[in-house]
XYZ file of C-alpha atoms in Angstrom:
272
model
C 63.756 11.008 25.118
C 61.600 12.139 22.197
C 61.847 8.692 20.602
C 59.884 7.267 23.528
C 57.188 9.940 23.656
C 55.663 10.631 20.259
C 54.718 7.510 18.189
C 50.965 7.261 18.552
C 50.398 10.998 18.336
C 50.443 10.413 14.603
C 48.113 7.468 15.027
C 45.700 9.441 17.190
C 45.539 12.141 14.493
C 44.911 9.826 11.590
C 43.499 6.546 12.896
C 39.896 7.762 12.746
C 40.205 8.830 9.134
C 42.266 5.785 8.277
C 39.714 3.397 9.774
C 36.974 4.762 7.544
C 39.101 4.895 4.411
C 40.626 1.489 5.013
C 37.208 0.014 5.745
C 35.834 1.264 2.427
C 38.947 0.027 0.651
C 38.558 -3.469 2.087
C 34.799 -3.922 1.545
C 34.548 -2.293 -1.884
C 33.247 -4.858 -4.423
C 36.169 -6.746 -5.848
C 36.743 -9.492 -8.334
C 38.240 -12.809 -7.311
C 41.569 -11.633 -8.693
C 41.424 -8.520 -6.523
C 40.605 -10.595 -3.449
C 43.608 -12.792 -4.102
C 45.794 -9.698 -4.178
C 44.604 -8.488 -0.747
C 47.490 -10.211 1.022
C 49.968 -8.606 -1.373
C 48.341 -5.220 -0.784
C 48.668 -5.678 2.981
C 52.348 -6.575 2.617
C 52.935 -3.499 0.464
C 51.116 -1.364 3.021
C 53.290 -2.732 5.826
C 56.458 -2.021 3.849
C 55.415 1.542 2.982
C 54.451 2.209 6.574
C 57.756 0.837 7.833
C 59.602 3.061 5.386
C 57.710 6.108 6.637
C 58.456 5.218 10.252
C 62.099 4.664 9.394
C 62.404 8.177 7.973
C 60.754 9.777 10.991
C 62.640 7.688 13.537
C 65.959 8.325 11.807
C 65.425 12.057 12.170
C 64.678 11.740 15.889
C 67.325 9.134 16.723
C 70.219 10.964 15.115
C 69.566 13.955 17.385
C 69.956 11.837 20.530
C 72.662 9.402 19.367
C 76.241 9.509 20.664
C 78.180 11.342 17.947
C 81.740 10.632 19.092
C 83.781 9.473 16.098
C 85.353 6.579 18.041
C 81.903 5.277 19.028
C 80.434 5.564 15.545
C 83.475 3.959 13.916
C 83.578 1.131 16.448
C 79.889 0.397 16.073
C 80.263 0.505 12.311
C 83.128 -2.023 12.381
C 81.100 -4.431 14.483
C 78.063 -4.120 12.220
C 80.174 -4.526 9.086
C 81.500 -7.854 10.377
C 77.932 -9.144 10.584
C 76.526 -7.745 7.340
C 77.702 -10.450 4.887
C 75.716 -13.047 6.851
C 72.474 -11.060 7.085
C 70.967 -11.765 3.705
C 68.170 -9.558 2.349
C 66.363 -7.340 4.847
C 63.394 -5.035 4.357
C 65.692 -2.031 5.002
C 69.424 -1.622 5.719
C 70.360 -1.851 9.384
C 71.223 1.412 11.142
C 72.660 1.155 14.649
C 73.204 3.913 17.200
C 74.483 4.296 20.756
C 72.246 6.298 23.093
C 73.835 7.713 26.249
C 71.558 6.506 29.024
C 71.748 4.449 32.203
C 69.158 2.138 30.632
C 70.386 -1.456 30.307
C 68.808 -2.424 27.020
C 69.032 -2.613 23.255
C 66.030 -2.411 20.945
C 65.144 -2.927 17.307
C 62.722 -0.276 16.036
C 60.628 -0.355 12.850
C 62.763 0.212 9.768
C 65.637 -1.862 11.204
C 66.930 0.969 13.370
C 68.780 -0.467 16.362
C 69.485 1.435 19.563
C 72.048 0.222 22.093
C 72.068 2.144 25.366
C 75.407 3.005 26.953
C 74.216 1.529 30.267
C 74.067 -1.763 28.395
C 77.440 -1.318 26.706
C 79.266 -0.512 29.938
C 78.600 -4.079 31.091
C 80.088 -5.682 27.988
C 83.773 -6.611 27.780
C 84.499 -7.029 24.076
C 83.367 -6.018 20.586
C 82.331 -9.647 20.040
C 79.805 -9.339 22.877
C 78.458 -6.171 21.251
C 78.256 -8.095 17.961
C 76.125 -10.710 19.731
C 73.737 -8.033 21.022
C 73.473 -6.448 17.564
C 72.945 -9.854 15.948
C 70.105 -10.579 18.376
C 68.366 -7.275 17.572
C 68.899 -7.890 13.850
C 67.210 -11.252 14.413
C 64.098 -9.347 15.519
C 64.336 -7.320 12.301
C 64.607 -10.501 10.217
C 61.388 -11.791 11.780
C 59.666 -8.403 11.443
C 58.924 -8.449 15.180
C 58.721 -4.636 15.587
C 56.261 -4.203 12.695
C 54.218 -7.220 13.762
C 53.960 -5.637 17.207
C 52.774 -2.431 15.561
C 50.216 -4.345 13.502
C 48.853 -6.027 16.628
C 48.815 -2.708 18.472
C 46.989 -0.735 15.784
C 45.468 -3.111 13.275
C 45.782 -2.606 9.529
C 43.441 0.397 9.686
C 45.893 2.279 11.858
C 48.746 1.340 9.551
C 46.797 2.557 6.544
C 46.215 5.863 8.362
C 49.935 6.260 9.018
C 50.761 5.871 5.335
C 48.454 8.766 4.480
C 49.463 11.002 7.385
C 51.821 13.948 7.335
C 54.112 12.496 10.012
C 53.942 15.453 12.402
C 54.929 13.262 15.350
C 56.196 9.721 15.744
C 56.610 7.517 18.855
C 54.453 6.842 21.960
C 52.920 3.627 23.175
C 54.636 1.317 20.692
C 58.108 2.643 21.388
C 57.403 2.396 25.102
C 56.197 -1.174 24.542
C 59.306 -2.173 22.579
C 61.723 -0.698 25.114
C 59.851 -1.412 28.339
C 57.768 -4.495 27.547
C 59.867 -6.333 24.994
C 58.894 -9.386 22.981
C 57.625 -12.832 23.867
C 59.831 -15.711 24.959
C 59.348 -17.344 21.556
C 60.323 -14.160 19.742
C 63.438 -13.802 21.897
C 64.464 -17.394 21.170
C 63.759 -16.859 17.466
C 65.979 -13.765 17.429
C 68.689 -15.722 19.254
C 68.512 -18.495 16.666
C 69.204 -15.956 13.930
C 71.917 -14.304 16.036
C 73.774 -17.568 16.638
C 73.698 -18.364 12.926
C 74.949 -14.879 12.009
C 77.731 -14.969 14.618
C 78.986 -18.363 13.452
C 78.948 -17.251 9.814
C 80.843 -14.083 10.798
C 83.764 -15.928 12.443
C 82.538 -15.022 15.929
C 82.172 -17.713 18.570
C 78.412 -18.083 19.290
C 79.320 -18.168 22.989
C 79.667 -14.374 22.740
C 75.904 -14.170 23.222
C 76.040 -16.184 26.449
C 78.956 -14.033 27.641
C 77.032 -10.837 26.880
C 73.938 -12.064 28.709
C 75.989 -13.025 31.759
C 77.720 -9.641 31.786
C 74.362 -7.929 31.769
C 72.997 -9.969 34.646
C 76.265 -10.001 36.594
C 77.907 -12.968 38.294
C 75.964 -12.370 41.491
C 72.659 -11.879 39.649
C 72.650 -8.110 39.960
C 69.563 -6.641 41.634
C 70.006 -3.290 39.873
C 66.467 -2.241 38.794
C 67.736 -1.509 35.274
C 69.082 -5.065 34.986
C 65.923 -6.598 36.438
C 63.912 -4.604 33.907
C 66.062 -5.973 31.081
C 65.634 -9.560 32.271
C 61.882 -9.110 32.673
C 61.587 -7.897 29.073
C 63.822 -10.678 27.712
C 62.203 -13.921 28.926
C 63.918 -17.302 28.903
C 67.233 -15.825 30.077
C 68.864 -19.057 31.341
C 67.594 -21.060 28.375
C 69.104 -18.510 26.023
C 72.493 -18.801 27.733
C 72.392 -22.589 27.430
C 71.468 -22.499 23.746
C 74.354 -20.118 23.050
C 76.831 -22.379 24.815
C 75.495 -25.411 22.991
C 75.859 -23.640 19.632
C 79.442 -22.778 20.575
C 80.237 -26.384 21.483
C 78.943 -27.528 18.080
C 80.626 -24.740 16.110
C 83.505 -26.027 13.930
C 84.775 -22.566 13.049
C 87.667 -20.458 14.294
C 87.089 -17.085 15.926
C 88.530 -14.000 14.255
C 88.823 -10.923 16.535
C 86.995 -7.717 15.648
C 89.500 -4.890 15.310
C 88.020 -2.418 17.809
C 89.878 -0.933 20.785
C 87.207 -1.742 23.353
C 88.747 0.287 26.166
C 88.900 3.379 23.996
C 85.398 2.711 22.660
C 83.814 2.516 26.123
C 85.759 5.545 27.372
C 83.712 7.776 25.059
C 80.406 7.214 26.864
C 79.197 10.134 28.911
C 78.426 9.215 32.529
C 74.675 9.075 33.030
C 73.331 8.639 36.541
């Protein structure tokens, strides 16, 4: 998939130039006031870079996304249930289904979320999909994708990307996000946000535990795709327990999401 092949091509083209320019920018004589604004400048740089990546990724993702009306409408309904509880994000959430045997979901820079059909085929309700989306949105809330990019490239590389033409986007970072995942602490942090969002959206927080169990399977599936998912989402059992505990303490009442799940799943093309 092009999304997983092209990211650091752009970085390779511009990182050298960006390093020099950024270096001059950072060491140029500055007043105390200018030094105090360095953190604000870095934040602005991160936001501009994320916006650029969002534009480029959107163009690539929409080519590969499942375009069946039933799938897009169903995904939209699930996301709309969650949106009132999300608060202010750096960019609006965009979610897409990608037809692939991959068992995974990922949050990309710019709050673009991909859910693979191999992942969806294991879920049994729109509420479980809502839990998966809420978890990925939790990564967006904590800026995990952009922080990963910052660690991968440094601010010099980010500065280069802002000034580049954007001839190609994806590569090592996209491969890292899909294949390597985040740390145990980042996964738990995203779950914490997800459980809050689910509860505030009239969805039983146990939906996250149910979704995780579906993915792993009752007999602890040894499918390589499932093992890959578990390896990139550490703290699996702890996450299930925290979801169940949040459900036990939840005083709310669940309200079903109006999506025909059988019809929704029937639209996925079979990928072997």
